[in-house]
C-alpha atoms as one frame of an Amber mdcrd trajectory, in Angstrom:
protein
 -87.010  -8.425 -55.597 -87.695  -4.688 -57.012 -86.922  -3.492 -53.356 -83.881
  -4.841 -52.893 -82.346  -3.974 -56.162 -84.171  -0.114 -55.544 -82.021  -0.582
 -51.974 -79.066  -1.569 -52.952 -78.817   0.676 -56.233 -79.954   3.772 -53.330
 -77.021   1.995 -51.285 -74.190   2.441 -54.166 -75.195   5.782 -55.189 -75.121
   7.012 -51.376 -72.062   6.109 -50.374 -69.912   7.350 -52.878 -67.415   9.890
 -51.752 -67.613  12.728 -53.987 -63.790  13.938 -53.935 -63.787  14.672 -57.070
 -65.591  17.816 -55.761 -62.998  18.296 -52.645 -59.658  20.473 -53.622 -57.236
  17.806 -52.200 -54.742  19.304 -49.910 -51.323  20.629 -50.965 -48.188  19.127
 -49.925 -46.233  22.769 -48.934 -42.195  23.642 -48.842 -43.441  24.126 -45.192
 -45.693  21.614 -43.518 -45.919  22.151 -39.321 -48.945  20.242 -37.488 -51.689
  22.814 -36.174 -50.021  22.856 -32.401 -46.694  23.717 -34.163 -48.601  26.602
 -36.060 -50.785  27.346 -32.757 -47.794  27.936 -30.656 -45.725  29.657 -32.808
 -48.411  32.524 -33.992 -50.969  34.572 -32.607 -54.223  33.803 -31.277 -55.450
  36.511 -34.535 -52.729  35.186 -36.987 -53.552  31.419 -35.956 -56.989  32.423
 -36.961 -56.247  34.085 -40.517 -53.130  31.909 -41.487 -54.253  28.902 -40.705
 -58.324  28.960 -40.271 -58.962  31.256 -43.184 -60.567  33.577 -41.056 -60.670
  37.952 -41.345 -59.341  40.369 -39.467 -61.637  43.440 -39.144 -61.251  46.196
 -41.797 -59.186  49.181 -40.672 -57.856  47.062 -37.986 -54.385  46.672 -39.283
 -51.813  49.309 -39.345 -50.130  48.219 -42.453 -53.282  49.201 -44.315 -52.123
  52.582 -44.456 -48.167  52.099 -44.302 -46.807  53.547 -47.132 -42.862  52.770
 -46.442 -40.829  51.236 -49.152 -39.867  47.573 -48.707 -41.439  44.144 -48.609
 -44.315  42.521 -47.197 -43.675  38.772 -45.974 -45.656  35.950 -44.777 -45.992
  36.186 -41.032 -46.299  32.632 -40.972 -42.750  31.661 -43.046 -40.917  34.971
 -44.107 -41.817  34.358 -47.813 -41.893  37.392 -49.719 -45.234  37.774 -51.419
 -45.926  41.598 -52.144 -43.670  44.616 -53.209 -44.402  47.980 -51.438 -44.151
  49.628 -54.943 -47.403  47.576 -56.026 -49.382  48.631 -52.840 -52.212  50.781
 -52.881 -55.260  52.269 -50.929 -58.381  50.515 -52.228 -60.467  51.553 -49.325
 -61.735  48.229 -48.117 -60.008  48.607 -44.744 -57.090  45.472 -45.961 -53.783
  46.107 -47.311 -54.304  46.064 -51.166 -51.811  44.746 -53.891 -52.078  45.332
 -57.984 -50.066  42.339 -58.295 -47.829  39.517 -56.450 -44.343  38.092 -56.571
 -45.225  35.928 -59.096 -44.359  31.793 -57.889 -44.813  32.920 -53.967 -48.323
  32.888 -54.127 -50.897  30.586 -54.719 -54.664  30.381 -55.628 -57.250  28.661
 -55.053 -61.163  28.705 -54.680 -63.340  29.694 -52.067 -66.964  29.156 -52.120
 -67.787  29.823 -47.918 -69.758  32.535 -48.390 -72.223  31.136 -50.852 -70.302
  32.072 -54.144 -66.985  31.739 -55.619 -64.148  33.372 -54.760 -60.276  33.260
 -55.744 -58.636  32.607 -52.681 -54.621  33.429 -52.130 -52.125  31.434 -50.158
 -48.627  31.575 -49.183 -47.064  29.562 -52.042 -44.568  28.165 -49.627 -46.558
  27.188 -46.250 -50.054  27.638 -47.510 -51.419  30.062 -45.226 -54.418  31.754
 -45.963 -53.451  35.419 -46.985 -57.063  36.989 -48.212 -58.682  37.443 -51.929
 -57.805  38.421 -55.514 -60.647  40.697 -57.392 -61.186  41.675 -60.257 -61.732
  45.323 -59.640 -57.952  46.946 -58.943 -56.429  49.704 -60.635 -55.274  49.976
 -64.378 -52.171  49.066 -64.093 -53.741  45.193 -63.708 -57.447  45.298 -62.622
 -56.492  43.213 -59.939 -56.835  43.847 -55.973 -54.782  41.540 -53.704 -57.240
  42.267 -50.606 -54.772  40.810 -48.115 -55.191  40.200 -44.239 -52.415  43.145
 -42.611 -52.096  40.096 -39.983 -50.915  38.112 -42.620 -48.373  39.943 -43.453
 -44.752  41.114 -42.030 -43.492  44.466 -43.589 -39.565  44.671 -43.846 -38.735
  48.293 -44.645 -36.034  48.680 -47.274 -32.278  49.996 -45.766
């Protein structure tokens, strides 16, 4: 009798789905199914936007594009960073003090063994890079953003 209550209390504990645990998926402005998204981007943007993934440091030219304008999300056109709040951080990424505030989300990110605060487009939910906590004065923050992620529309 002691086994099978010891089995069947195992059994219970087991298979409980822990989604209390799981960030539950956003419902986005924009919602496309991942062929939509994987014909309509890049094979590299594809692989930032919607995978999470990282382009290689120094690999994007609007790391060092200093133009006035906007920068956009390559996936949907949202705007997301002002070129007046860019600056060179040296990581290799394009590198924000701050965002347009409602066009970007957060959330966590815990892939590479510890936490992270991960940023979104607010509107489509791609994957746009990081937020730190070691930027300049003006906020202490450093939007370490993907270039690929990103559209730049100079201003006229």
């Amino acid at each position: 009798m002691k086994k099978i209550l010891l089995f069947s209390m195992g059994l219970i504990l087991f298979s409980c789905n822990g989604n209390a645990q799981k960030e539950t998926k956003k419902n986005y402005k924009i919602s496309k199914t991942e062929a939509e998204w994987k014909s309509e981007l890049t094979d590299m943007e594809f692989y930032v936007l919607r995978k999470a993934g990282t382009e290689p440091a120094f690999s994007s030219p609007l790391n060092k594009n200093y133009k006035k304008g906007i920068y956009v999300c390559a996936a949907c056109d949202t705007p997301l960073f002002k070129s007046e709040h860019k600056y060179d951080s040296g990581s290799g990424w394009p590198s924000f003090d701050r965002e347009i505030k409602g066009n970007v989300a957060f959330g966590t990110d815990r892939d590479l063994g510890y936490t992270r605060v991960e940023e979104h487009c607010a509107t489509c939910g791609s994957h746009l890079g990081h937020v730190f906590n070691d930027g300049p004065k003006t906020t202490g923050k450093r939007h370490c953003i993907n270039g690929v992620a990103l559209k730049f529309i100079p201003e006229k």
